Coordinates of C-alpha atoms and ligand atoms in Angstrom, one line a residue:
M83 CA 116.0 -42.1 48.4
R84 CA 115.2 -39.6 45.6
G85 CA 118.8 -39.6 44.5
A86 CA 118.9 -43.4 44.3
G87 CA 115.7 -43.3 42.3
R88 CA 117.2 -41.0 39.8
N89 CA 120.3 -43.1 39.4
P90 CA 119.7 -46.9 39.5
W91 CA 123.4 -47.6 39.4
G92 CA 124.0 -45.4 42.4
S93 CA 122.7 -48.1 44.8
A94 CA 123.1 -51.2 42.7
L95 CA 126.9 -51.0 42.0
S96 CA 129.4 -51.0 44.8
L97 CA 132.1 -48.3 44.8
R98 CA 134.7 -51.0 44.1
L99 CA 132.9 -52.2 40.9
R100 CA 132.4 -48.6 39.8
L101 CA 136.1 -47.8 40.2
I102 CA 137.1 -51.0 38.3
G103 CA 134.5 -50.2 35.6
L104 CA 136.1 -46.7 35.3
V105 CA 139.6 -48.1 35.0
A106 CA 138.5 -50.7 32.4
L107 CA 136.7 -47.9 30.5
I108 CA 139.9 -45.8 30.5
F109 CA 141.9 -48.8 29.2
A110 CA 139.3 -49.5 26.5
V111 CA 139.1 -45.8 25.4
S112 CA 142.9 -45.6 25.3
L113 CA 143.1 -48.8 23.3
G114 CA 140.5 -47.6 20.9
L115 CA 142.2 -44.2 20.4
G116 CA 145.7 -45.8 20.1
G117 CA 144.3 -48.3 17.6
T118 CA 142.7 -45.6 15.5
V119 CA 145.9 -43.6 15.4
A120 CA 148.0 -46.7 14.6
C121 CA 145.6 -47.7 11.8
I122 CA 145.7 -44.3 10.2
S123 CA 149.5 -44.2 10.3
A124 CA 149.9 -47.8 9.1
S125 CA 147.5 -47.2 6.2
R126 CA 149.5 -44.2 5.1
S127 CA 152.8 -46.0 5.4
I128 CA 151.5 -49.0 3.3
E129 CA 150.2 -46.5 0.7
R130 CA 153.7 -44.9 0.6
E131 CA 155.4 -48.2 0.3
M132 CA 153.1 -49.3 -2.5
R133 CA 153.8 -46.1 -4.5
A134 CA 157.5 -46.5 -4.0
A135 CA 157.4 -50.1 -5.2
L136 CA 155.4 -49.1 -8.2
A137 CA 157.8 -46.2 -9.1
V138 CA 160.9 -48.4 -8.6
A139 CA 159.4 -51.2 -10.8
Q140 CA 158.4 -48.7 -13.5
Q141 CA 162.0 -47.3 -13.6
T142 CA 163.6 -50.8 -13.6
I143 CA 161.4 -51.9 -16.5
A144 CA 161.9 -48.7 -18.5
A145 CA 165.7 -49.0 -18.0
S146 CA 165.8 -52.7 -19.0
V147 CA 163.6 -52.1 -22.1
A148 CA 165.8 -49.2 -23.2
G149 CA 168.8 -51.6 -23.1
L150 CA 167.2 -54.4 -25.3
D151 CA 168.5 -55.1 -28.7
P152 CA 165.6 -55.5 -31.3
D153 CA 167.7 -58.1 -33.2
Q154 CA 168.3 -60.3 -30.2
H155 CA 164.8 -61.8 -29.6
P156 CA 163.5 -59.1 -27.3
E157 CA 160.3 -61.2 -26.6
R158 CA 162.3 -63.7 -24.7
E159 CA 164.1 -60.9 -22.8
L160 CA 160.8 -59.3 -22.0
Q161 CA 159.5 -62.6 -20.5
R162 CA 162.6 -62.9 -18.5
L163 CA 162.2 -59.3 -17.3
V164 CA 158.7 -60.1 -16.1
A165 CA 159.9 -63.3 -14.5
S166 CA 162.5 -61.3 -12.6
F167 CA 159.6 -59.9 -10.5
R168 CA 158.7 -63.4 -9.2
G169 CA 158.8 -63.2 -5.4
N170 CA 157.8 -59.5 -5.3
R171 CA 155.2 -59.1 -2.5
H172 CA 153.9 -55.7 -3.5
L173 CA 153.2 -55.9 -7.3
R174 CA 151.3 -58.0 -9.8
V175 CA 153.1 -57.7 -13.1
S176 CA 151.6 -58.7 -16.5
L177 CA 153.0 -58.6 -20.0
E178 CA 150.5 -58.1 -22.8
G179 CA 152.9 -58.7 -25.7
K180 CA 152.2 -59.3 -29.4
G181 CA 151.5 -62.9 -29.4
S182 CA 152.4 -63.7 -25.8
E183 CA 150.8 -62.9 -22.5
V184 CA 152.3 -63.5 -19.0
T185 CA 150.8 -62.5 -15.7
L186 CA 152.9 -62.8 -12.6
P187 CA 150.9 -62.5 -9.4
A188 CA 152.4 -60.9 -6.3
A189 CA 154.1 -63.4 -4.0
D190 CA 152.1 -64.3 -0.9
A191 CA 154.1 -63.7 2.3
A192 CA 151.9 -66.2 4.2
P193 CA 149.9 -68.1 1.7
L194 CA 147.4 -69.5 4.2
S195 CA 146.5 -66.4 6.2
R196 CA 144.8 -63.2 5.3
A197 CA 143.7 -60.2 7.3
P198 CA 140.0 -60.1 7.9
S199 CA 138.1 -58.2 5.2
W200 CA 136.8 -55.6 7.7
F201 CA 140.4 -54.8 8.6
V202 CA 141.3 -54.5 5.0
R203 CA 138.4 -52.1 4.5
L204 CA 139.5 -50.2 7.6
M205 CA 143.0 -49.7 6.3
A206 CA 141.5 -48.4 3.0
V207 CA 144.7 -48.4 0.9
P208 CA 143.5 -47.5 -2.7
P209 CA 145.0 -49.8 -5.5
S210 CA 147.1 -48.1 -8.1
S211 CA 148.5 -49.3 -11.3
A212 CA 150.9 -48.2 -14.1
R213 CA 151.4 -49.2 -17.7
V214 CA 154.9 -49.3 -19.3
P215 CA 154.7 -49.4 -23.2
L216 CA 157.3 -51.6 -24.8
L217 CA 158.8 -49.8 -27.8
I218 CA 162.1 -51.4 -28.8
G219 CA 163.9 -50.1 -31.9
G220 CA 160.7 -48.4 -33.1
R221 CA 158.7 -51.6 -32.9
D222 CA 155.7 -52.1 -30.5
Y223 CA 156.1 -55.2 -28.3
G224 CA 153.0 -54.6 -26.2
V225 CA 152.8 -53.2 -22.7
I226 CA 153.8 -54.3 -19.2
T227 CA 151.0 -53.6 -16.6
L228 CA 152.0 -53.1 -12.9
E229 CA 149.3 -53.3 -10.1
T230 CA 149.9 -52.8 -6.4
V231 CA 148.9 -55.6 -4.1
P232 CA 148.7 -54.2 -0.5
H233 CA 147.3 -57.3 1.2
N234 CA 150.7 -58.7 2.3
E235 CA 151.5 -55.4 4.1
I236 CA 148.0 -55.3 5.6
L237 CA 148.5 -58.8 6.9
E238 CA 151.7 -57.8 8.5
V239 CA 150.1 -54.8 10.2
W240 CA 147.2 -57.1 11.3
N241 CA 149.7 -59.5 12.8
E242 CA 151.5 -56.7 14.6
F243 CA 148.1 -55.4 15.9
G244 CA 147.4 -58.9 17.3
D245 CA 150.8 -59.1 19.0
S246 CA 150.3 -55.6 20.5
S247 CA 146.8 -56.4 21.7
L248 CA 148.0 -59.6 23.4
I249 CA 150.8 -57.7 25.2
L250 CA 148.3 -55.0 26.3
A251 CA 145.8 -57.6 27.5
L252 CA 148.6 -59.4 29.4
F253 CA 149.5 -56.0 31.0
S254 CA 145.9 -54.7 31.6
L255 CA 144.4 -57.9 33.1
P256 CA 146.8 -58.2 36.1
T257 CA 146.6 -54.4 36.5
V258 CA 142.8 -54.4 36.8
L259 CA 143.0 -57.4 39.1
L260 CA 145.5 -55.7 41.3
I261 CA 143.5 -52.5 41.4
Y262 CA 140.4 -54.6 42.3
V263 CA 142.2 -56.3 45.2
F264 CA 143.8 -53.1 46.4
I265 CA 140.5 -51.2 46.4
G266 CA 138.9 -54.0 48.3
R267 CA 141.5 -53.9 50.9
A268 CA 141.4 -50.0 51.1
L269 CA 137.7 -50.0 51.5
R270 CA 137.5 -52.8 54.2
P271 CA 138.0 -50.3 57.1
L272 CA 134.9 -48.5 55.8
D273 CA 132.9 -51.6 56.7
R274 CA 134.2 -51.5 60.2
M275 CA 133.3 -47.8 60.4
A276 CA 129.8 -48.5 59.1
G277 CA 129.5 -51.2 61.8
G278 CA 130.7 -48.7 64.4
L279 CA 128.3 -46.0 63.3
A280 CA 125.4 -48.5 63.3
R281 CA 126.3 -49.4 67.0
V282 CA 126.5 -45.7 67.9
G283 CA 123.2 -45.2 66.1
G284 CA 121.8 -48.0 68.3
G285 CA 123.0 -46.2 71.5
D286 CA 126.2 -48.1 72.2
Y287 CA 128.7 -45.3 72.7
S288 CA 131.5 -47.5 74.1
V289 CA 132.5 -48.6 70.5
R290 CA 136.0 -47.4 69.4
L291 CA 137.8 -48.0 66.1
E292 CA 141.3 -49.4 66.4
G293 CA 144.1 -50.5 64.1
A294 CA 146.5 -48.9 61.6
L295 CA 144.9 -47.1 58.7
P296 CA 146.0 -44.8 55.8
P297 CA 146.2 -41.1 56.8
E298 CA 142.8 -40.2 55.2
L299 CA 141.0 -42.9 57.0
S300 CA 142.8 -42.5 60.2
R301 CA 141.6 -38.9 60.4
L302 CA 138.0 -40.3 60.0
R303 CA 138.7 -43.0 62.6
D304 CA 140.0 -40.4 65.1
S305 CA 137.0 -38.1 64.5
F306 CA 134.7 -41.1 64.9
N307 CA 136.3 -42.1 68.2
R308 CA 136.2 -38.5 69.5
M309 CA 132.5 -38.3 68.5
A310 CA 131.7 -41.6 70.3
A311 CA 133.6 -40.5 73.4
Q312 CA 131.8 -37.2 73.5
L313 CA 128.4 -38.9 73.0
A314 CA 129.3 -41.3 75.9
E315 CA 130.2 -38.3 78.1
M316 CA 127.0 -36.5 77.2
S317 CA 124.9 -39.6 77.7
A318 CA 126.5 -40.1 81.2
E319 CA 125.9 -36.4 82.0
N320 CA 122.3 -36.8 80.8
R321 CA 121.8 -39.8 83.0
R322 CA 123.3 -38.0 86.0
L323 CA 121.1 -34.9 85.4
N324 CA 118.0 -37.1 85.0
Q325 CA 118.8 -38.9 88.2
Q326 CA 119.4 -35.5 89.9
L327 CA 116.2 -34.1 88.5
L328 CA 114.2 -37.1 89.7
G329 CA 115.9 -36.8 93.1
L330 CA 115.0 -33.1 93.3
Q331 CA 111.4 -33.8 92.2
E332 CA 111.1 -36.5 94.8
Q333 CA 112.6 -34.1 97.4
E334 CA 110.2 -31.3 96.4
R335 CA 107.2 -33.6 96.5
S336 CA 108.0 -34.9 99.9
E337 CA 108.6 -31.4 101.2
L338 CA 105.2 -30.4 99.8
A339 CA 103.6 -33.5 101.3
R340 CA 105.1 -32.7 104.6
D341 CA 103.9 -29.1 104.5
L342 CA 100.5 -30.3 103.5
H343 CA 100.5 -32.8 106.3
D344 CA 102.0 -30.6 109.0
E345 CA 100.7 -27.2 108.1
V346 CA 97.5 -27.7 106.2
G347 CA 96.1 -30.9 107.7
P348 CA 95.9 -29.8 111.4
F349 CA 94.4 -26.5 110.4
L350 CA 91.7 -28.1 108.3
F351 CA 91.0 -30.4 111.2
A352 CA 90.8 -27.4 113.5
I353 CA 88.4 -25.6 111.1
N354 CA 86.3 -28.7 111.0
L355 CA 86.3 -28.9 114.8
D356 CA 85.4 -25.2 115.1
A357 CA 82.6 -25.6 112.6
A358 CA 81.2 -28.6 114.6
N359 CA 81.4 -26.6 117.8
I360 CA 79.6 -23.6 116.2
R361 CA 76.8 -26.0 115.1
R362 CA 76.6 -27.5 118.6
H363 CA 76.5 -24.1 120.3
A364 CA 74.0 -22.8 117.8
E365 CA 71.7 -25.8 118.5
A366 CA 72.1 -25.3 122.2
G367 CA 71.5 -21.6 121.9
R368 CA 74.9 -20.7 123.3
V369 CA 75.4 -17.9 120.8
S370 CA 78.1 -16.0 122.9
L371 CA 80.4 -19.0 122.5
I372 CA 80.2 -19.0 118.8
A373 CA 82.3 -15.8 118.2
G374 CA 85.5 -17.4 119.6
H375 CA 85.2 -20.3 117.2
V376 CA 84.5 -18.0 114.2
E377 CA 87.7 -16.0 115.1
A378 CA 89.6 -19.3 115.4
I379 CA 88.4 -20.3 111.9
G380 CA 89.5 -16.9 110.5
E381 CA 93.0 -17.3 112.0
A382 CA 93.3 -20.9 110.6
V383 CA 92.2 -19.7 107.2
A384 CA 94.7 -16.8 107.3
H385 CA 97.4 -19.4 108.2
L386 CA 96.4 -21.7 105.4
Q387 CA 96.5 -18.8 103.0
R388 CA 100.1 -18.0 104.0
Q389 CA 101.1 -21.7 103.7
V390 CA 99.5 -22.1 100.3
K391 CA 101.1 -18.9 99.1
S392 CA 104.5 -20.1 100.3
M393 CA 104.1 -23.5 98.6
L394 CA 103.1 -21.7 95.4
G395 CA 106.1 -19.5 95.7
R396 CA 108.3 -22.6 95.8
L397 CA 106.6 -24.0 92.7
R398 CA 106.7 -20.7 90.7
P399 CA 108.5 -17.4 91.4
I400 CA 105.9 -15.2 92.9
G401 CA 105.2 -11.9 91.1
L402 CA 107.2 -12.8 88.0
A403 CA 104.2 -13.0 85.7
E404 CA 102.2 -10.3 87.6
F405 CA 104.9 -7.6 88.1
G406 CA 107.8 -8.6 85.7
L407 CA 111.4 -9.6 86.3
I408 CA 112.7 -6.4 87.7
E409 CA 110.0 -6.1 90.3
A410 CA 110.3 -9.8 91.2
I411 CA 114.1 -9.5 91.7
T412 CA 113.6 -6.3 93.7
H413 CA 111.2 -8.3 96.0
L414 CA 113.8 -11.0 96.4
V415 CA 116.5 -8.5 97.3
D416 CA 114.1 -6.9 99.9
F417 CA 113.4 -10.3 101.3
W418 CA 117.1 -10.9 102.0
Q419 CA 117.8 -7.3 103.0
R420 CA 115.2 -7.7 105.8
R421 CA 117.1 -10.8 107.1
H422 CA 120.6 -9.4 106.5
P423 CA 120.3 -5.6 107.2
A424 CA 124.2 -5.2 107.4
V425 CA 124.8 -6.4 103.9
E426 CA 124.8 -3.8 101.1
F427 CA 122.8 -4.9 98.1
R428 CA 123.3 -3.2 94.7
L429 CA 120.9 -3.8 91.8
R430 CA 121.5 -2.7 88.2
I431 CA 119.1 -4.2 85.6
A432 CA 118.9 -3.0 82.0
P433 CA 115.3 -2.4 80.9
E434 CA 115.9 -4.9 77.9
A435 CA 116.1 -7.7 80.5
E436 CA 112.3 -7.5 80.8
G437 CA 109.7 -8.5 78.3
G438 CA 111.4 -11.7 77.0
S439 CA 110.0 -15.2 77.1
E440 CA 108.7 -16.6 80.4
L441 CA 111.5 -19.2 80.2
M442 CA 114.2 -16.5 79.9
E443 CA 112.7 -14.5 82.8
T444 CA 112.4 -17.6 85.0
T445 CA 116.0 -18.7 84.2
I446 CA 117.3 -15.2 85.1
Y447 CA 115.2 -15.2 88.3
R448 CA 116.4 -18.7 89.4
I449 CA 120.0 -17.8 88.7
V450 CA 119.8 -14.6 90.8
Q451 CA 117.8 -16.5 93.5
E452 CA 120.4 -19.3 93.9
C453 CA 123.4 -16.9 93.7
L454 CA 121.9 -14.6 96.4
S455 CA 121.2 -17.6 98.7
N456 CA 124.7 -19.1 98.0
A457 CA 126.4 -15.8 98.8
L458 CA 124.5 -15.3 102.1
R459 CA 124.7 -18.9 103.1
H460 CA 128.4 -19.6 102.3
G461 CA 130.2 -16.3 101.8
R462 CA 129.3 -14.0 104.6
P463 CA 129.7 -10.9 102.3
G464 CA 129.5 -7.2 103.1
R465 CA 128.2 -6.4 99.7
V466 CA 126.3 -8.3 97.0
E467 CA 125.8 -6.9 93.5
I468 CA 123.3 -8.0 90.9
R469 CA 123.8 -6.8 87.4
I470 CA 121.8 -7.6 84.2
A471 CA 123.3 -6.0 81.1
H472 CA 122.0 -6.0 77.6
E473 CA 124.8 -6.5 75.0
T474 CA 124.4 -6.3 71.3
D475 CA 126.4 -8.5 69.1
A476 CA 126.2 -8.2 65.3
E477 CA 127.0 -11.9 64.8
E478 CA 125.0 -13.5 67.5
G479 CA 122.1 -11.0 67.6
G480 CA 122.5 -9.8 71.2
R481 CA 122.5 -11.3 74.7
L482 CA 121.8 -10.7 78.3
R483 CA 124.7 -10.9 80.8
V484 CA 123.7 -11.7 84.3
T485 CA 126.4 -11.1 86.9
V486 CA 126.0 -11.7 90.6
S487 CA 129.2 -10.9 92.6
D488 CA 129.9 -10.7 96.3
D489 CA 132.9 -9.7 98.4
G490 CA 132.6 -12.7 100.8
E491 CA 135.0 -15.5 101.6
G492 CA 134.9 -16.9 98.1
M493 CA 134.6 -20.6 97.2
P494 CA 136.7 -22.8 99.5
S495 CA 139.3 -24.8 97.7
G496 CA 137.9 -28.3 96.9
A497 CA 134.3 -27.2 97.3
G498 CA 132.1 -29.6 95.3
L499 CA 129.2 -28.7 93.1
G500 CA 125.9 -28.9 94.8
Y501 CA 122.5 -28.9 93.1
G502 CA 122.5 -25.1 93.0
L503 CA 125.5 -24.5 90.6
L504 CA 124.7 -27.7 88.7
G505 CA 121.1 -26.7 88.1
M506 CA 122.2 -23.2 87.2
G507 CA 124.6 -24.6 84.6
E508 CA 121.9 -26.8 83.2
R509 CA 119.4 -24.0 82.9
V510 CA 122.0 -21.7 81.1
R511 CA 123.0 -24.5 78.7
A512 CA 119.4 -25.2 77.9
M513 CA 119.1 -21.5 76.8
G514 CA 122.2 -21.9 74.6
G515 CA 124.3 -19.8 76.9
K516 CA 127.5 -20.0 79.0
L517 CA 128.0 -19.9 82.8
S518 CA 131.3 -19.0 84.5
V519 CA 132.1 -19.0 88.2
A520 CA 135.3 -17.2 89.3
G521 CA 136.9 -15.4 92.2
G522 CA 136.3 -11.7 92.5
P523 CA 138.9 -9.0 92.1
G524 CA 142.0 -9.9 94.1
G525 CA 140.6 -13.4 94.7
A526 CA 138.0 -12.1 97.1
G527 CA 134.4 -13.2 97.0
L528 CA 132.7 -14.9 94.0
V529 CA 131.5 -13.8 90.6
V530 CA 128.9 -15.8 88.8
T531 CA 128.3 -14.8 85.2
A532 CA 125.6 -16.2 82.9
E533 CA 125.5 -15.2 79.2
L534 CA 122.1 -15.8 77.7
P535 CA 121.7 -15.3 73.9
L536 CA 118.5 -13.5 72.9
A537 CA 118.3 -15.2 69.5
L538 CA 117.5 -18.6 71.0
Q539 CA 114.8 -17.0 73.1
V540 CA 113.1 -15.7 70.0
A541 CA 113.5 -19.0 68.2
A542 CA 112.2 -21.0 71.2
Ligands
LIG669 N1 128.9 -17.0 96.9 C1 129.6 -18.1 97.4 N2 130.6 -17.8 98.3 C2 131.3 -18.9 98.8 N3 131.2 -20.1 98.5 C3 130.2 -20.4 97.6 C4 129.4 -19.4 97.0 N4 128.6 -20.0 96.1 C5 128.8 -21.3 96.2 N5 129.8 -21.6 97.0 C6 130.4 -22.9 97.3 O1 130.1 -23.8 96.3 C7 129.4 -24.9 96.8 C8 128.4 -25.4 95.8 O2 127.3 -24.5 95.7 P1 125.9 -25.0 95.2 O3 125.0 -23.9 95.2 O4 126.1 -25.8 94.0 O5 125.6 -26.1 96.4 P2 125.1 -25.8 97.8 O6 124.7 -24.3 98.0 O7 126.1 -26.3 98.8 O8 123.8 -26.7 98.0 P3 122.4 -26.5 97.3 O9 122.2 -27.8 96.5 O10 121.4 -26.4 98.4 O11 122.5 -25.3 96.5 C9 128.9 -24.5 98.1 O12 128.7 -25.6 98.9 C10 129.9 -23.5 98.6 O13 131.0 -24.2 99.2
LIG670 MG1 123.3 -23.4 96.6

């Protein structure tokens, strides 16, 4: 917007018109420069020609006068001599004799046409003249004056200029027209691309550009098509993940509702009942019966506390905020160790893993939680190892590498992705990291590795 404000032509003139304007300007400047050079050279050549005509006439007159006989009526001969210049286009010759005067103007090459006065001024050929004294046999017969008349030559140059300009115009006009048409055709695919981009901008990623194009534009078209395909893929992936997320949310809500209904509801009802019984026994004075109900209420409350704690645990990893990541993972390992005493658990966590953002710690915890549960559910391992290492990287500014490996049966061929691995991938990508799942050494077991850059964590 600001750029367009600074340059009003920027938005008003199309690229096509601007290119044509540039070509026309180049033609005009070349024509101007060529014309100037031609003018200077033509002016010099006319000047040279005028000087030469003057010198030749001077010599001719001097030679003729020298050959005249004073006794043979030289006046008549002199008039004949001047008359011999009739038809000369470069000189005006006049005789100022004793008793006779004759002026012979220069012959007009084209009597009806003249070069325009501005052109004559532009050629700037200075007039020159010469006087030849007429001394014959010691007697003075006057003088012959010679003056240069350049307008015939200037008219010739003017006519040549006219012809050349016509030829140039005949050449330039079709050239400019051809360029105009060619640019129009060359730019037409850009309109299609602009239309395609507008559709992509509007969320339609199915659009693709087809058709043959020049190499420069075909690269643009291929990049556009790749971009649209990638956007379509990402949009489909987004939709799928959203659906999955909604499904998981629904599933989690119904599980919580079921737990509230099955585990919390009956105990609240039981507490209510016990409270009513206590009131009844108290009113009837049966104090000895009250203790049983009080004990029952205590047990129900203890049960409710356990249920609420377990529900909270599902909503948020227990102990992560209170004790930190290392402690929370240690609890998790203890939990599984109690249920699988034969499995050897190994835990190696770099101290740098702790103290990051809550999002980073939750991500790591959830990855380890899912990997542990996968290994024990699907792999039947003898050993499970959890490793969180801190790696420094001059370029990327450091990262945490979370590796969970087991020596179990490994992933069966053709095993599909469940919510566990999908969700893990999604969490890692959201942190700007990379997740890889591969067989362990010798193809045994499974190794899940998540690389999580710390830079994003700071920026987040
Ligand atoms: N450590 C492992 N050892 C062997 N097979 C594994 C292991 N981890 C994952 N798998 C295989 O990969 C599949 C996908 O795992 P994923 O965690 O995505 O889904 P799931 O565990 O089957 O279901 P859930 O959505 O409850 O996690 C599993 O069904 C299993 O076949
Ligand atoms: Mg799983």
